GROMACS .gro file of C-alpha atoms in nm:
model
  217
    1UNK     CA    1  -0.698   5.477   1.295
    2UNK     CA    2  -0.680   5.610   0.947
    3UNK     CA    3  -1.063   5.692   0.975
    4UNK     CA    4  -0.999   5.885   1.349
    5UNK     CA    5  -0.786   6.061   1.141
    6UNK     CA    6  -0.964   6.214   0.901
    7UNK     CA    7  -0.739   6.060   0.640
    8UNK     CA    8  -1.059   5.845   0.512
    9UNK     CA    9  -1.402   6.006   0.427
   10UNK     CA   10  -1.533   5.665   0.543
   11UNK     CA   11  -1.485   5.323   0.798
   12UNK     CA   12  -1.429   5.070   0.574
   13UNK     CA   13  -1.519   4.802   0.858
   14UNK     CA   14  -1.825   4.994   0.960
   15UNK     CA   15  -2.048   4.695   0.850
   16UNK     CA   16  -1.810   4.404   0.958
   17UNK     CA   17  -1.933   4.212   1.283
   18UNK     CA   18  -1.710   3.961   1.388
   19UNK     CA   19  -1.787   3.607   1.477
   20UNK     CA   20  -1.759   3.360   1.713
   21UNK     CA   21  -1.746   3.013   1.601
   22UNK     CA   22  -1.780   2.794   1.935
   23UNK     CA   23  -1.624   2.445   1.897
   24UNK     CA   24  -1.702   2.128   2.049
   25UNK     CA   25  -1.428   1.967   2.331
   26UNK     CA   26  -1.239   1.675   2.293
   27UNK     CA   27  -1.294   1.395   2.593
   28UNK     CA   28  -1.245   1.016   2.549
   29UNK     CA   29  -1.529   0.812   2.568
   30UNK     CA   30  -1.561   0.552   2.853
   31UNK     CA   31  -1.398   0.272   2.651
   32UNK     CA   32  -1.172   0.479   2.598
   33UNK     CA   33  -1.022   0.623   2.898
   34UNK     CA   34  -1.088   0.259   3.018
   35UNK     CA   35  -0.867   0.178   2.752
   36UNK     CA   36  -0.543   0.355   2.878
   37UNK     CA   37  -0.600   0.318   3.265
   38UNK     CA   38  -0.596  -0.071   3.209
   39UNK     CA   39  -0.261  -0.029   2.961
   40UNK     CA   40   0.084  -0.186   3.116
   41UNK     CA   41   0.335   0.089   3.039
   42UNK     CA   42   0.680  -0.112   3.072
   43UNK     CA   43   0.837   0.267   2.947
   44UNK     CA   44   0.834   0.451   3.300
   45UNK     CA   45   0.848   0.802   3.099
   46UNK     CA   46   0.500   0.651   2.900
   47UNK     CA   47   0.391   0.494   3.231
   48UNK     CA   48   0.442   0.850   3.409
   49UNK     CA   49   0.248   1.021   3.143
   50UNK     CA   50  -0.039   0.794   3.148
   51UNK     CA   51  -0.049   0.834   3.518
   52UNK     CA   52  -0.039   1.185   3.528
   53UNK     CA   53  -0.293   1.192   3.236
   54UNK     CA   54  -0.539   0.943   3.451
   55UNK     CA   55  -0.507   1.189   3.728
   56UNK     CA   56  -0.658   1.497   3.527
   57UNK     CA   57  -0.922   1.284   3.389
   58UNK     CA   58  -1.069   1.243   3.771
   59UNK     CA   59  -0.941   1.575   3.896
   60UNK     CA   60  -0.980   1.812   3.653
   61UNK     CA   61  -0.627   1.976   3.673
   62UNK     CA   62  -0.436   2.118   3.419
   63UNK     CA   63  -0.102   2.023   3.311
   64UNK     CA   64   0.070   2.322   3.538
   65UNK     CA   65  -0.178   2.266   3.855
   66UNK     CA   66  -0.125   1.860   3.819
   67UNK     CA   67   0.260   1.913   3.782
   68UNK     CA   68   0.297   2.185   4.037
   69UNK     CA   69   0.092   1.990   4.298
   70UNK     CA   70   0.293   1.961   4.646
   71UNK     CA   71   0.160   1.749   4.941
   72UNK     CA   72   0.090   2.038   5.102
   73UNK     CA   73  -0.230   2.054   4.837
   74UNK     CA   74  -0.355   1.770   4.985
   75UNK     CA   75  -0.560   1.820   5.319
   76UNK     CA   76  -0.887   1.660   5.503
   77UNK     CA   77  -1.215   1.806   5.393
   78UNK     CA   78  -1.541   1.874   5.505
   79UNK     CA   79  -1.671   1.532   5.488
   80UNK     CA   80  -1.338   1.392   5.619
   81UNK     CA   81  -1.183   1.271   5.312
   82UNK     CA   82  -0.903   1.387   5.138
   83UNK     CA   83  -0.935   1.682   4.881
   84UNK     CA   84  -0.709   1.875   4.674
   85UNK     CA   85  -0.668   2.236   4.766
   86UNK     CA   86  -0.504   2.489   4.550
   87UNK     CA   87  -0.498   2.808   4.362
   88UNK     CA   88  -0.534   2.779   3.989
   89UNK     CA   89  -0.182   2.895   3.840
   90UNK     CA   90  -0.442   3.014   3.512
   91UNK     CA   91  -0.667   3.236   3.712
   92UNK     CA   92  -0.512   3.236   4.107
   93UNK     CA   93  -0.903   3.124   4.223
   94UNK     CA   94  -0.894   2.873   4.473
   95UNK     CA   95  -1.062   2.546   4.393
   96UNK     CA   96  -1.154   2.254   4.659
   97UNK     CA   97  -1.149   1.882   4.457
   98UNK     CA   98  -1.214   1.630   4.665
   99UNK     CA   99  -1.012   1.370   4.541
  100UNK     CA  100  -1.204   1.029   4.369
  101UNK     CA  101  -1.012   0.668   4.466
  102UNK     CA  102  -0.828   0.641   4.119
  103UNK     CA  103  -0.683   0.974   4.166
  104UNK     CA  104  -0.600   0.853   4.507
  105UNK     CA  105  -0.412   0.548   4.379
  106UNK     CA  106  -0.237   0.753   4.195
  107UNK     CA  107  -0.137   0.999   4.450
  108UNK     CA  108  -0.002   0.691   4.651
  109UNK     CA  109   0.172   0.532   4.366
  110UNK     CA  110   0.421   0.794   4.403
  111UNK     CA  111   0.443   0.899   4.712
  112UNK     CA  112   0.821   0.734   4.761
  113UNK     CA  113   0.944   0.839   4.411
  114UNK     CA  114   1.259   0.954   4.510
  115UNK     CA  115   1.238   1.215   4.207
  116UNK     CA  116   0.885   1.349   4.347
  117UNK     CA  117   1.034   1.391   4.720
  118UNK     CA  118   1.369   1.586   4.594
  119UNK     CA  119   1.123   1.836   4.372
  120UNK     CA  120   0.880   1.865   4.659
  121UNK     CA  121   0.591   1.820   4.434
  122UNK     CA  122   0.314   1.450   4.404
  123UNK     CA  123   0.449   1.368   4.098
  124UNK     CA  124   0.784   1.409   3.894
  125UNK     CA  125   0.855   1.678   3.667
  126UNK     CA  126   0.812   1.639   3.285
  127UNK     CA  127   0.792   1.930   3.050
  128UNK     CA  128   0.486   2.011   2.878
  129UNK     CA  129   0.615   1.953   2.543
  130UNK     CA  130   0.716   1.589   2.613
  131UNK     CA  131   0.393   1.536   2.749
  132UNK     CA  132   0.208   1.572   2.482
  133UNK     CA  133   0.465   1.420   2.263
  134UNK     CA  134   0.441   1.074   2.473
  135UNK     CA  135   0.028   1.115   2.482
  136UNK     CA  136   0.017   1.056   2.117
  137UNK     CA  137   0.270   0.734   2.180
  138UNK     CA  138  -0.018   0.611   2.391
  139UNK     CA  139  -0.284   0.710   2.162
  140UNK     CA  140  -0.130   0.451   1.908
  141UNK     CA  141  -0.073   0.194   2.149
  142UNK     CA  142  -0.421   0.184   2.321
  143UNK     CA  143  -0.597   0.235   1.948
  144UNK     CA  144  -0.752   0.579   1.984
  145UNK     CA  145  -0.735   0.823   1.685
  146UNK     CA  146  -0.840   1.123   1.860
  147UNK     CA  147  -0.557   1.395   1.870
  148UNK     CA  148  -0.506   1.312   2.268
  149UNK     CA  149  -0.354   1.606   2.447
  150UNK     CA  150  -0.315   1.673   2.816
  151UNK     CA  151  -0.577   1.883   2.775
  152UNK     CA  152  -0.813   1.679   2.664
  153UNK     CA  153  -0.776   1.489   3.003
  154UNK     CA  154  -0.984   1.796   3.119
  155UNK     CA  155  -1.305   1.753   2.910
  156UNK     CA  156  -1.275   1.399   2.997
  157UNK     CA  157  -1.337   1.532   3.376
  158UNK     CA  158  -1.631   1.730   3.276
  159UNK     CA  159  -1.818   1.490   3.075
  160UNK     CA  160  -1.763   1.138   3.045
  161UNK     CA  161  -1.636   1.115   3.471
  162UNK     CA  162  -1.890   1.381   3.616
  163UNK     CA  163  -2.179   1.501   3.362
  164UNK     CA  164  -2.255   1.140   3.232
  165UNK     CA  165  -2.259   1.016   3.577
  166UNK     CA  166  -2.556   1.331   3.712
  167UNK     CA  167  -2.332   1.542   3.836
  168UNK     CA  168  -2.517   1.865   3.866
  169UNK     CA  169  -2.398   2.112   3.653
  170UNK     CA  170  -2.308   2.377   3.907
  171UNK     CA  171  -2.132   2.138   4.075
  172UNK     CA  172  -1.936   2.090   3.783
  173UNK     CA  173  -1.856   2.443   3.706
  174UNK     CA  174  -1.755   2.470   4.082
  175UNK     CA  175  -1.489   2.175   4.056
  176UNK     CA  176  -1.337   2.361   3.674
  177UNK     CA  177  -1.314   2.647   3.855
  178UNK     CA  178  -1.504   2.846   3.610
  179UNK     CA  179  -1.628   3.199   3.700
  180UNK     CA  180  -1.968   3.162   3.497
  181UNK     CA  181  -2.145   2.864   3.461
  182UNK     CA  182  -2.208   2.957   3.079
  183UNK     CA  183  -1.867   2.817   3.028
  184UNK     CA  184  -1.886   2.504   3.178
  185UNK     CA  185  -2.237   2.430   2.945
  186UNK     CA  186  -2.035   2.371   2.669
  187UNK     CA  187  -1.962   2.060   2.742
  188UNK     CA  188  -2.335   1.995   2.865
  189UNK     CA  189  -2.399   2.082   2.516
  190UNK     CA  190  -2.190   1.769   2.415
  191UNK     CA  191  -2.364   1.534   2.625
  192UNK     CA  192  -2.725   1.625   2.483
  193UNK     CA  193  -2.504   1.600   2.125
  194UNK     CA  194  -2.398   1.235   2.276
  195UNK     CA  195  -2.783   1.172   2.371
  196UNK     CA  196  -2.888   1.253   2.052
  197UNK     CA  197  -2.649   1.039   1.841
  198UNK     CA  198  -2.689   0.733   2.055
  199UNK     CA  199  -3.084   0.756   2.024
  200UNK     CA  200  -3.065   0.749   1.666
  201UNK     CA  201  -2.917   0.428   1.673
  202UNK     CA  202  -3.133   0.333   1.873
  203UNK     CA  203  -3.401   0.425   1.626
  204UNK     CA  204  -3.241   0.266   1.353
  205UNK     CA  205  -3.226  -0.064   1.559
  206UNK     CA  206  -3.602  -0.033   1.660
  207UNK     CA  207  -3.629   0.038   1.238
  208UNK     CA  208  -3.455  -0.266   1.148
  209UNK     CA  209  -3.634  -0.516   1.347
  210UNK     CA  210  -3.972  -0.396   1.257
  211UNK     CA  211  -3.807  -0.421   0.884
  212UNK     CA  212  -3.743  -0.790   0.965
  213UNK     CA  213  -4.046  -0.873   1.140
  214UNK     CA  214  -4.219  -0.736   0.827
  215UNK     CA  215  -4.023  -0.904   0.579
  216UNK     CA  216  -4.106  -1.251   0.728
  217UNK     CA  217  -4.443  -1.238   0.814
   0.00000   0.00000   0.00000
């Protein structure tokens, strides 16, 4: 502003390029998102949050689209199966899941919570904040040190339920609802990271046998 001005002879930022420093997502592993779907909650506020975080982890939605979701969502697809349908409270663009048989389970689990039914939405409401409190409770009780957020639940959906497993990546990007493809290779980016790590152990195995089979011959 000052150099619009004319109050300096010079733009002191002339030179300055700012930069983007893209960081990897957080997802849980197959062990462990294993881990907390086969935990026995006897807390119904920790067994509602482990539920609801399940749910993301095959669906994909966030905290507000999970929380917000009414059976009216829930219609026959294409294929004749039952699929989430909804309008992204982040961006408003509709997105078509179709829904996997844990997130099913789910779904029917509470289907006659008397909470659910009086709110008119799947699922009971819990704030945000809570959330994410009671998703670290579970973190300690099912072992896992990662900093486990709702959020996270939505990696786990892009990488260790559909990427790992084939899923092509435009299908992928589809199911996010991301408008460019460029966003969803992020997490494609983690996979080949994933690839690469559990190579070089492999490598180091193949090492230490020949090692072995050297030593003793």
């Amino acid at each position: 502003m000052s150099f619009k001005l004319g109050w300096m002879l010079s733009d002191p930022f002339a030179n300055f390029h700012a930069k983007f420093i893209k960081t990897e997502r957080g997802f849980l592993s197959l062990l462990e998102l294993q881990e907390i779907e086969k935990k026995n909650f006897t807390i119904p506020r920790l067994q509602l949050v482990r539920d609801l975080f399940v749910f993301s982890c095959y669906t994909s939605l966030s905290y507000i689209d999970a929380i917000n979701l009414s059976a009216d969502n829930i219609r026959i697809g294409i294929d004749g199966e039952l699929w989430i349908y909804y309008n992204r409270e982040k961006t408003t663009k509709p997105i078509h899941i179709p829904l996997l048989p844990k997130a099913l389970d789910i779904i029917e689990k509470y289907k006659d919570n008397s909470k659910s039914i009086a709110q008119g939405r799947v699922f009971p409401k819990i704030s945000n904040q809570k959330l994410n409190s009671y998703l670290k409770e579970i973190a300690d009780v099912c072992g896992i040190e990662k900093n486990l957020t709702f959020h996270i639940a939505r990696h786990t959906f892009a990488t260790t339920v559909t990427l790992s497993n084939g899923m092509p990546i435009e299908t992928v990007s589809k199911l996010l609802g991301h408008s460019k493809i460029a966003t969803t290779q992020i997490y494609a980016k983690v996979i080949e990271r994933k690839v690469s790590d559990d190579m070089d152990r492999l490598r180091k195995h193949f090492n230490t046998i020949e090692c072995h089979t050297y030593k003793s011959s």
